[in-house]
CSV table of C-alpha atoms in Angstrom, one decimal:
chain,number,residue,atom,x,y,z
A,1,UNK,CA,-24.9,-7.4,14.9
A,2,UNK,CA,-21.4,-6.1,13.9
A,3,UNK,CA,-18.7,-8.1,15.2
A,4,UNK,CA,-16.8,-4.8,16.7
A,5,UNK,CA,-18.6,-2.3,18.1
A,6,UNK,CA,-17.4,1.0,19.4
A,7,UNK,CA,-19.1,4.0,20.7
A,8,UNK,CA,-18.7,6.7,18.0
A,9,UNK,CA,-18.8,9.5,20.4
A,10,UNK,CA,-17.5,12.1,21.0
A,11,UNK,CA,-16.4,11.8,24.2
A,12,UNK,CA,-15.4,14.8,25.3
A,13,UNK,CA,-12.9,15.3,28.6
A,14,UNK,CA,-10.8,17.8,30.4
A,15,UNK,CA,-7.1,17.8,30.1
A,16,UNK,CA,-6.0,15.6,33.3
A,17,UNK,CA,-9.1,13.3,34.0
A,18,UNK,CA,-9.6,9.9,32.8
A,19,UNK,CA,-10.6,9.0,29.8
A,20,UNK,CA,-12.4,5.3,29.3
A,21,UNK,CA,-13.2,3.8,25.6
A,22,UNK,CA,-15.2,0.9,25.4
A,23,UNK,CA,-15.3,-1.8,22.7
A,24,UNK,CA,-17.3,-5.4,22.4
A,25,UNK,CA,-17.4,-8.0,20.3
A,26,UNK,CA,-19.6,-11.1,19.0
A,27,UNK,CA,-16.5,-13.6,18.4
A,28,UNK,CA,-16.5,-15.7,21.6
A,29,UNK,CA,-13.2,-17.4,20.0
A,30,UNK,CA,-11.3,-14.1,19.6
A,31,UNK,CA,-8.3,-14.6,21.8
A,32,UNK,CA,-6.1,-11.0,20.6
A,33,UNK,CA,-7.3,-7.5,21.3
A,34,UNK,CA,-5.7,-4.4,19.8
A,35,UNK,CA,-6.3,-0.8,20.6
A,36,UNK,CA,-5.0,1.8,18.0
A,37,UNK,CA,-4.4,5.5,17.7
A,38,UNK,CA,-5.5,7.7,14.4
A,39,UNK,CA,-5.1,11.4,14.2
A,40,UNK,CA,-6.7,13.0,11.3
A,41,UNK,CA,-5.3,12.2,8.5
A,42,UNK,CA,-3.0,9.5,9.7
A,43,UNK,CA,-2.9,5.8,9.5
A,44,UNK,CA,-3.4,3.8,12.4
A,45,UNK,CA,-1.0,3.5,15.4
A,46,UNK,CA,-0.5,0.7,17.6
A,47,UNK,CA,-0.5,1.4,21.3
A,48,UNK,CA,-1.7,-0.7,23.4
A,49,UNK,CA,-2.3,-5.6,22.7
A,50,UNK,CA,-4.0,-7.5,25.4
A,51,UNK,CA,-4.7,-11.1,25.3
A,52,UNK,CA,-5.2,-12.1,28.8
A,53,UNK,CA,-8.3,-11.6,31.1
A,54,UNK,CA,-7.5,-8.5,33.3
A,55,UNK,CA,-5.6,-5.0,33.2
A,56,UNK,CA,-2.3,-4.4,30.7
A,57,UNK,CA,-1.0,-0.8,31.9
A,58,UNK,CA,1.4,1.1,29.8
A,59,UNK,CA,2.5,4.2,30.9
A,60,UNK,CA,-0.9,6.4,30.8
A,61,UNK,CA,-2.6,3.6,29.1
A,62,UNK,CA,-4.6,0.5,30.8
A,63,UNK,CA,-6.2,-2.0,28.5
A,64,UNK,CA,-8.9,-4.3,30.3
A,65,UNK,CA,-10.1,-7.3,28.8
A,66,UNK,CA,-13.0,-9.3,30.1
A,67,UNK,CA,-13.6,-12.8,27.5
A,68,UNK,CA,-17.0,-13.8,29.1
A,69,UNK,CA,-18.3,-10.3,28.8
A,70,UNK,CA,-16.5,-10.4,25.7
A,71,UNK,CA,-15.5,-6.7,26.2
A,72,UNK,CA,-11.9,-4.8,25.7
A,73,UNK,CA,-11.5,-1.1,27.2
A,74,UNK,CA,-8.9,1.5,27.2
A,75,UNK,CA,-8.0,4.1,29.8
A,76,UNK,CA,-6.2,6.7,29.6
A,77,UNK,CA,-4.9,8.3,32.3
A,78,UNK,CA,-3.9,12.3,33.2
A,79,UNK,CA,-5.2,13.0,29.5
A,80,UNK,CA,-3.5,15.5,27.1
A,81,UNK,CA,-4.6,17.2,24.2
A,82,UNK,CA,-2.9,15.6,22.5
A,83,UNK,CA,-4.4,12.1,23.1
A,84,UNK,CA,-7.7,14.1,20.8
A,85,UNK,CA,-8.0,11.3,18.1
A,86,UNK,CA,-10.1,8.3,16.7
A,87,UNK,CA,-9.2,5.3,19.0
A,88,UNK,CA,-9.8,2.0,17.4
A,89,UNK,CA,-10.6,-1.2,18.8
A,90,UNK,CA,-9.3,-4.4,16.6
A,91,UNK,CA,-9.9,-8.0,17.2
A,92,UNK,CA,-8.4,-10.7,15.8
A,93,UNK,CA,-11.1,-13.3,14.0
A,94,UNK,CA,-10.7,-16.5,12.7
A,95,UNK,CA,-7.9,-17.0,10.3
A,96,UNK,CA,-5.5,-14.1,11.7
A,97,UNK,CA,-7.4,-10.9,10.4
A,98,UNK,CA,-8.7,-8.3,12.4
A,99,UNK,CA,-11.9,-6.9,12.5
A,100,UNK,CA,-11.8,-3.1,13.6
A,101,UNK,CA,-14.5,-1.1,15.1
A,102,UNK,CA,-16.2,2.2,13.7
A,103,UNK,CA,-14.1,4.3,16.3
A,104,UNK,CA,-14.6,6.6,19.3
A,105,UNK,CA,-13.4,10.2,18.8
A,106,UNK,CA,-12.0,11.8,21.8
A,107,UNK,CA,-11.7,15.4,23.1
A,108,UNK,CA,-9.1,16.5,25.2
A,109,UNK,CA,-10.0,19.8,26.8
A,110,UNK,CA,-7.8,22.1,28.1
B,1,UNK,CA,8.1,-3.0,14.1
B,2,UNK,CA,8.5,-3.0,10.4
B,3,UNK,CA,8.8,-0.1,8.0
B,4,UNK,CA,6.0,0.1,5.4
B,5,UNK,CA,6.4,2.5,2.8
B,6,UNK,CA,3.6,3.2,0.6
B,7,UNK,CA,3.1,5.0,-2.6
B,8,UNK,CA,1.5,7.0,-4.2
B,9,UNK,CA,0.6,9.2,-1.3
B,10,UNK,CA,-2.2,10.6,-2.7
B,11,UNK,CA,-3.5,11.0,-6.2
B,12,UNK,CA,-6.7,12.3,-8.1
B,13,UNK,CA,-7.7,10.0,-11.3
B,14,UNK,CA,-10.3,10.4,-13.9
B,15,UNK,CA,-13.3,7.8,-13.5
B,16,UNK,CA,-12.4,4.5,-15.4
B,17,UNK,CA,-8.6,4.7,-14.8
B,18,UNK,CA,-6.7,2.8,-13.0
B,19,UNK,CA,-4.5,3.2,-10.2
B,20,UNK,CA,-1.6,0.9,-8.8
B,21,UNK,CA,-0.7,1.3,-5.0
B,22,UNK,CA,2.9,-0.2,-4.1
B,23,UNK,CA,3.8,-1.5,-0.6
B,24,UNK,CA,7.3,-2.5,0.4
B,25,UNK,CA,8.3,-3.4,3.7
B,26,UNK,CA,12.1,-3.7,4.8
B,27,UNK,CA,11.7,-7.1,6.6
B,28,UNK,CA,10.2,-9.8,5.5
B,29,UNK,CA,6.8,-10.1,6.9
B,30,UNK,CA,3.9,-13.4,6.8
B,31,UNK,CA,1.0,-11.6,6.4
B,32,UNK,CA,0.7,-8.6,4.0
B,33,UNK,CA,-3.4,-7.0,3.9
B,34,UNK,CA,-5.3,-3.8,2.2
B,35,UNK,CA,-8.0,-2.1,4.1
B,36,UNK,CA,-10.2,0.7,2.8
B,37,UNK,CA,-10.9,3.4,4.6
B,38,UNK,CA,-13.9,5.7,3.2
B,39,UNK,CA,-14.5,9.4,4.6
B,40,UNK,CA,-15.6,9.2,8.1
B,41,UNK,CA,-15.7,5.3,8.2
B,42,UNK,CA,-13.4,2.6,10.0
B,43,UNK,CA,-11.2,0.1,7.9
B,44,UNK,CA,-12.3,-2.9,6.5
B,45,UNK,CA,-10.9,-5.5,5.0
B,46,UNK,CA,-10.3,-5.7,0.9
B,47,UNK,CA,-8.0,-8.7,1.2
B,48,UNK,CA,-5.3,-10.8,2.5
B,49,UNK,CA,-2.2,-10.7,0.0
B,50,UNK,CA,-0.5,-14.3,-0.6
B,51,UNK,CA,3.0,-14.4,-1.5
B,52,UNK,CA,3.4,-16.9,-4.5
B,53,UNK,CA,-1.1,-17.2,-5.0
B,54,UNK,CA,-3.7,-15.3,-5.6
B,55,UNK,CA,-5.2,-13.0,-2.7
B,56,UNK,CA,-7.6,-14.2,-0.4
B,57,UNK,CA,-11.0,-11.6,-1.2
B,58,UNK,CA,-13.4,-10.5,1.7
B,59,UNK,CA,-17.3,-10.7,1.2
B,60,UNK,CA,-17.9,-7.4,-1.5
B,61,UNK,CA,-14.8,-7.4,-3.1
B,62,UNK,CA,-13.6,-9.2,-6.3
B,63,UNK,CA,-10.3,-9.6,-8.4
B,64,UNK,CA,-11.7,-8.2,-11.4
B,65,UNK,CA,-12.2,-4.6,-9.4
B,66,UNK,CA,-8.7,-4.9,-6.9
B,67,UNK,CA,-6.2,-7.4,-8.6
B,68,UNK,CA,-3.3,-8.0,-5.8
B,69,UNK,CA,0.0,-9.2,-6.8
B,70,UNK,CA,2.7,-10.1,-4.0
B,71,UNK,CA,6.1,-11.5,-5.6
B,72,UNK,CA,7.6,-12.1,-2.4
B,73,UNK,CA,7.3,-11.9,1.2
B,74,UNK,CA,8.2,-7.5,1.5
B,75,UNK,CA,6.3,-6.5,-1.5
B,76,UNK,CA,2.4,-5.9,-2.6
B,77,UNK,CA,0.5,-4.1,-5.2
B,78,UNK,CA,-2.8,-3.1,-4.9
B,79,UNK,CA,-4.8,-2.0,-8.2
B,80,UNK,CA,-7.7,-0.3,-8.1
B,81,UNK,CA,-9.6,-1.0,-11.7
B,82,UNK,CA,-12.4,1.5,-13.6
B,83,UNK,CA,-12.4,3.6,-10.7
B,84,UNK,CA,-15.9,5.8,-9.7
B,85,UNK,CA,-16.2,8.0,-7.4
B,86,UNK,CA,-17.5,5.4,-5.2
B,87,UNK,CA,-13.8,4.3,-4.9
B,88,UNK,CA,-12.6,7.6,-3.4
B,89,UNK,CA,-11.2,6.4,0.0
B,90,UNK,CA,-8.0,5.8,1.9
B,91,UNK,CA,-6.2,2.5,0.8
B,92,UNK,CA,-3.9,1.5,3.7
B,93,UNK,CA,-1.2,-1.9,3.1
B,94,UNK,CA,-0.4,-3.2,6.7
B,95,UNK,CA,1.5,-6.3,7.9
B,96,UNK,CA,1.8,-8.6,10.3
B,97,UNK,CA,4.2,-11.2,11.6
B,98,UNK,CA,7.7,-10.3,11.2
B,99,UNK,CA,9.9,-13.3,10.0
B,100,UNK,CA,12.2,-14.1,13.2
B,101,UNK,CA,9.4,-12.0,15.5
B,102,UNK,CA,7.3,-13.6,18.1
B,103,UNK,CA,4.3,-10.9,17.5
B,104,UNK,CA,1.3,-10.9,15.7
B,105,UNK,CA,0.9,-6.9,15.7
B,106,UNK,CA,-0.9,-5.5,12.9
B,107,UNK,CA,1.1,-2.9,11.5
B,108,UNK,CA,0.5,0.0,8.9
B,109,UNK,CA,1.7,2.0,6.0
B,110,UNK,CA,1.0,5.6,5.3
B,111,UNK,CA,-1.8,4.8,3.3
B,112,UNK,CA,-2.8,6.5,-0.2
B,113,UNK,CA,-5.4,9.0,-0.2
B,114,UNK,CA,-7.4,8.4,-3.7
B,115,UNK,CA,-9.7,10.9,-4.8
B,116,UNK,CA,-12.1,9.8,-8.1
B,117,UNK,CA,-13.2,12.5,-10.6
């Protein structure tokens, strides 16, 4: 079992609607969760950290976190084009490094 | 959040070269790692770079193949050593803990886009 794993997709939505990314993981002792942005042929941006059981909203962004399920998700609200990217779900392991996931591509239609 | 700056960019080598990757941060940072990212793949893990010691390696990787030097706490090297094509990938530095900072954010640089002949 990999320790992240991510839907590859694509998921594919129209411009406005919601968009929802899901991410688990194996690590029951993983206490940080990181959601992060890469455009094609970028690195990887940081938008959204959750630690807490529960929903983290930033701007268009919700991050929910549920530990016993041990699952991390990402909304994203009244979606843009340009929101199309790879969003990547990290969680920190033991010893302070984090494990991504393979990545969920995501389509923006307008 | 910090300011990584990474270089090369990019560069296309001849198999059995080898290629240096600088990373310099303008604050000092805890943590300094390299991650590999290969065409259409997600980024793992090469290695944590210690300030003052040798890098910690993750399962597959060895020295001999990435030696990793980090002087001091805003500066690592990455070398990748008789390259294959195998080695073709994105090579991104990235840091974490901010000296003075309460976060634990994983950062990154602009990564190097290495392309083996």
């Amino acid at each position: 079992q990999k320790e992240v794993e991510q839907n590859s997709g694509p998921l594919s939505v129209p411009e406005g609607a919601i968009a929802s990314l899901n991410c688990t993981y194996s690590d029951r002792v993983s206490q940080s969760f990181f959601w992060y942005r890469q455009y094609s042929g970028k690195s990887p941006e940081l938008i959204m950290s959750i630690y807490s059981n529960g929903d983290k909203e930033d701007g268009r962004f919700t991050a929910q976190l549920n530990k016993a399920s041990q699952y991390v998700s990402l909304l994203i609200r009244d979606s843009q084009p340009s929101d199309s990217a790879t969003y990547l779900c990290a969680v920190n392991t033991n010893g302070n490094k984090l494990v991504f996931g393979a990545g969920t591509i995501l389509r923006v239609k307008s | 959040s910090a300011v990584i700056s990474q270089k090369p960019s990019r560069d296309i080598c001849q198999r059995g070269t080898s290629l240096t990757i600088q990373c310099q941060v303008d604050s000092q940072v805890t943590m300094m790692f390299w991650y590999r990212q290969q065409p259409g793949q997600s980024l793992t893990l090469i290695a944590t770079a210690n300030q003052g010691s040798e890098a910690t390696y993750e399962s597959g990787f060895v020295i001999d193949k990435f030696p990793i030097s980090r002087p001091n706490l805003t500066f690592s090297t990455l070398t990748v050593s008789n390259m294959s094509p195998e080695d073709s990938s994105i090579y991104l530095c990235s840091v974490r803990g901010q000296i003075g900072a309460t976060n634990e954010k994983l950062f990154f640089g602009s990564g190097t886009q290495l392309s083996v002949l």
